[in-house]
Coordinates of C-alpha atoms in Angstrom, one line a residue:
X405 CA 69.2 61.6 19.6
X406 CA 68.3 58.5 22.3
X407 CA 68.1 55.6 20.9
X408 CA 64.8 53.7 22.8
X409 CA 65.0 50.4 23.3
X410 CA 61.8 48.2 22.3
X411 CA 60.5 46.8 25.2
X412 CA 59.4 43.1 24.6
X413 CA 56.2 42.4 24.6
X414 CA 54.2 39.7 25.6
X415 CA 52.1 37.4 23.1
X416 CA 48.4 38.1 23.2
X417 CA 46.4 36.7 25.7
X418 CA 44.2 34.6 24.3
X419 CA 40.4 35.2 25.3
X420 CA 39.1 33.2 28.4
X421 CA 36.5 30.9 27.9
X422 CA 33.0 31.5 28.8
X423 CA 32.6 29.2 32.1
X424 CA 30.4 26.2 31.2
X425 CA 26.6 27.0 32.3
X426 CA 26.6 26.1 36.1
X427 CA 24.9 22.8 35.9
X428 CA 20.8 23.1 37.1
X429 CA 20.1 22.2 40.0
X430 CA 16.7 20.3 39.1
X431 CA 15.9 17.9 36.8
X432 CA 13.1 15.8 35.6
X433 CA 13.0 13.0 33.3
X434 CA 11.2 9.6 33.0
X435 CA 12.5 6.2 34.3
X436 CA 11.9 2.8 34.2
X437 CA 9.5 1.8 36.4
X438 CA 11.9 -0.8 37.4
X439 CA 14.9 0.5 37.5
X440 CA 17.4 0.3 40.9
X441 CA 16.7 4.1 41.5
X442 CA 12.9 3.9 40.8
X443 CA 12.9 1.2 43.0
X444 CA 14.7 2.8 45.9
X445 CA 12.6 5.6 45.7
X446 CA 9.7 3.4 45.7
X447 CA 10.9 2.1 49.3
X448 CA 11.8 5.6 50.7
X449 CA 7.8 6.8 49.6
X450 CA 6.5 3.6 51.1
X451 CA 8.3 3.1 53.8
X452 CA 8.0 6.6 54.7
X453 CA 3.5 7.0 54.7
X454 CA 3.1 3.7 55.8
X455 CA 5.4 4.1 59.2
X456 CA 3.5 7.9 59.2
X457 CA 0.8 6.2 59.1
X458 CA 1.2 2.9 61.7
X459 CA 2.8 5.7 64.2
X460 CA -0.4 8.1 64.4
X461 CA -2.8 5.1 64.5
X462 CA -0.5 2.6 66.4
X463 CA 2.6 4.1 67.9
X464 CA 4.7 2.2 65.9
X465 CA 6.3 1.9 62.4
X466 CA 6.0 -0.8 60.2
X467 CA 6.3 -4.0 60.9
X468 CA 9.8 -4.7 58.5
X469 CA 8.0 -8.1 57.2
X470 CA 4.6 -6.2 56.1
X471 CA 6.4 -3.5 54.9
X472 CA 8.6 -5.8 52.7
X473 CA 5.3 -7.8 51.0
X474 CA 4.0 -4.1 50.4
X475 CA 6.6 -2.9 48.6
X476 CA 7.1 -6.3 46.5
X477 CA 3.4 -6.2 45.7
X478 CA 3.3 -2.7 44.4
X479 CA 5.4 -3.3 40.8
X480 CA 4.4 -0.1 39.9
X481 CA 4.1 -1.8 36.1
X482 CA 1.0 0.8 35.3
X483 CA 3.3 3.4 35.1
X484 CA 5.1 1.8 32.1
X485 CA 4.6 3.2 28.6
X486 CA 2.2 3.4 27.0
X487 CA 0.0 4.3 29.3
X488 CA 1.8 5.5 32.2
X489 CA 5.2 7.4 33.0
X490 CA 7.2 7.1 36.0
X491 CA 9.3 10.8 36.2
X492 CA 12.1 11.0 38.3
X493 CA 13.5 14.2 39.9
X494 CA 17.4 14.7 40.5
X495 CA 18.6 17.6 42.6
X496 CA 22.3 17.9 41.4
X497 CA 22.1 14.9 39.9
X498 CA 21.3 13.3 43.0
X499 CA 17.6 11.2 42.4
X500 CA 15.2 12.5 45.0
X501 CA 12.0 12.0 44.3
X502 CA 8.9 10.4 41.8
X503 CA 5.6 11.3 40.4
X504 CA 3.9 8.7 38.1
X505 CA 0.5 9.3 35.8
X506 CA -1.4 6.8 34.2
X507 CA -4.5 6.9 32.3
X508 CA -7.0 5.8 34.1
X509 CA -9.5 6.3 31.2
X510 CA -9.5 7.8 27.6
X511 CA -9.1 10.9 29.0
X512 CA -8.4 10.5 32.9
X513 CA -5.1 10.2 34.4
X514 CA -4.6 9.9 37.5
X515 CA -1.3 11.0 39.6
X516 CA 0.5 8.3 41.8
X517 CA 3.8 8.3 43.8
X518 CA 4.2 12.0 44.2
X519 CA 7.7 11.7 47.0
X520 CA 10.4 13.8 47.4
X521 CA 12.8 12.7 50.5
X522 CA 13.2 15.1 53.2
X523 CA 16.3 16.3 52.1
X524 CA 15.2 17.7 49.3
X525 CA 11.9 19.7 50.4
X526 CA 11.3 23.5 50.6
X527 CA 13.6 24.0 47.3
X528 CA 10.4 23.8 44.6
X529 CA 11.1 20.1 43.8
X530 CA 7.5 18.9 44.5
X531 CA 5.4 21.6 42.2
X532 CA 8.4 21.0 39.7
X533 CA 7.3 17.1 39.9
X534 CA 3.7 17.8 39.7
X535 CA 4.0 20.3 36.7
X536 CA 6.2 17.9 34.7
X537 CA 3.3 15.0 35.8
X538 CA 0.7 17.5 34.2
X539 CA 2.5 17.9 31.0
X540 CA 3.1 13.8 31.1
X541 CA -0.4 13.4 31.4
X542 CA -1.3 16.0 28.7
X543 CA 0.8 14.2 26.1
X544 CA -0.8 10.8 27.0
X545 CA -4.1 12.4 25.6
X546 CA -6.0 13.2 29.4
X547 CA -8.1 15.9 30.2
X548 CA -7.9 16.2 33.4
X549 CA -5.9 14.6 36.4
X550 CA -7.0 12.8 39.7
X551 CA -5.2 11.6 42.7
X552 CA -6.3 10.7 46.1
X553 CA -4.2 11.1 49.6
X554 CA -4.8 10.7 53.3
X555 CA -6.1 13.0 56.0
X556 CA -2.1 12.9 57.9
X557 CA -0.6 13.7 54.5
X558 CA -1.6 18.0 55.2
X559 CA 1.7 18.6 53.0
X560 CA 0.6 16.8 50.0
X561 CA -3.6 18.3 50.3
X562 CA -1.5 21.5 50.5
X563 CA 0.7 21.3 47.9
X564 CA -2.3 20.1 45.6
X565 CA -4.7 23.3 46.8
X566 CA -1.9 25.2 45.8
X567 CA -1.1 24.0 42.2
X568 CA -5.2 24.2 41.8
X569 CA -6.5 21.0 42.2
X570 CA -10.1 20.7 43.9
X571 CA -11.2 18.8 46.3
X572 CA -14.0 16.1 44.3
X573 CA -16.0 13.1 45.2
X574 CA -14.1 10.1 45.5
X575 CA -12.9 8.3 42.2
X576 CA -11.9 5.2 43.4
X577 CA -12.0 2.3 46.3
X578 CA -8.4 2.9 47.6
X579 CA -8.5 1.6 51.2
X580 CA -6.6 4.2 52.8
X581 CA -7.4 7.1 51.0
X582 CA -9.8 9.5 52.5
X583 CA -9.5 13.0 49.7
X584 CA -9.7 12.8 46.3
X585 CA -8.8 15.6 43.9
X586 CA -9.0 16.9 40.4
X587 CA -7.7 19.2 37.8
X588 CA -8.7 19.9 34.1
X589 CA -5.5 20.2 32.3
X590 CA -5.6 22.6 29.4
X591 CA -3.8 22.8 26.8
X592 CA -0.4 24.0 27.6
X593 CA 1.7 26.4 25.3
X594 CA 5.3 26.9 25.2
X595 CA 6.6 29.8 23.6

C-alpha cells in the first residue's frame, strides 16, 4: 500500500469585492447663487452670448470694461430660495454648466441661464439641465415655464423645440430677446 502524501492546500480565497458603482458621469444639484462656481459659470454664459452677439452685429467681442459692469450688475439674487433655484451641472465632477427658474408669478416660472461650456456639449448635459429646471419649477408650485432667447442663439430655440416648448407671444420687455417660449408642466410621476 502507497502511502499519499497530503498536498497542502491553500487558505480560501476570500470573495472579491463588488467594484464600487463607476461614478455617473452627470450630476445636477442646486447652488448658491453666489457661490465661486456659480459665479464663474455666470461669466463663461455671459461672456460667451454677449461676445456672440457684439461679433455678428459688430465684428468684435466685448468690450472687457462693459462686459465686467454686466456681469457685476446681474447678481443673479432671484434665483435664491424661495422663489428661485440656481441648478448646477457637473460632468465628472467637473461644474459645467447652469439653469436657474424663478417664479415669475403664482404659477409662472420662468427659465434663465441655461449654459453649458463647450466642452461639455453633445453628451445630453443641456436636456438633463432643462429637465431637472422643469422639476425645480414644478416643486416651486408653477404651471407652466417661459423663457425668452435671441434669433443667433439656433442651439438653444432648438434645444427648446425639442424638449416641447412652443413658440408664444412675448412675456416680457427683455431688450435683447427676440423669441419667447412656453411649456405647461404637468405633473410629473416617478415610479
Amino acid at each position: 500500500m502507497t502511502r499519499s502524501t497530503p498536498t497542502p492546500t491553500s487558505p480560501p480565497t476570500p470573495p472579491t469585492p463588488p467594484a464600487p458603482p463607476a461614478p455617473a458621469r452627470w450630476s445636477v444639484a442646486a447652488e448658491p447663487y453666489d457661490s465661486p462656481v456659480a459665479a464663474a459659470l455666470w461669466r463663461a454664459y455671459y461672456t460667451e452670448v454677449s461676445d456672440r452677439w457684439y461679433l455678428l452685429h459688430e465684428g468684435h467681442v466685448t468690450d472687457p470694461d462693459e462686459l465686467e459692469r454686466e456681469i457685476a450688475a446681474d447678481t443673479g439674487e432671484y434665483l435664491a430660495p424661495p422663489d428661485g433655484v440656481l441648478l448646477v451641472a457637473r460632468y465628472e465632477g467637473e461644474p459645467v454648466g447652469t439653469a436657474g427658474v424663478r417664479l415669475a408669478d403664482a404659477t409662472t416660472a420662468e427659465l434663465k441661464r441655461v449654459f453649458l461650456r463647450t466642452e461639455a456639449r453633445g453628451r445630453g448635459g443641456a436636456a438633463l439641465l432643462v429637465a431637472a429646471a422643469e422639476d425645480a419649477a414644478r416643486a416651486l408650485g408653477a404651471e407652466r415655464i417661459v423663457l425668452d432667447t435671441r434669433g443667433d442663439l439656433v442651439e438653444a430655440r432648438a434645444l427648446y423645440a425639442r424638449l416641447g416648448y412652443a413658440e408664444s407671444a412675448p412675456h416680457n420687455d427683455e431688450e435683447f430677446a427676440d423669441h419667447w417660449f412656453t411649456k405647461e408642466l404637468t405633473a410629473r410621476w416617478d415610479s
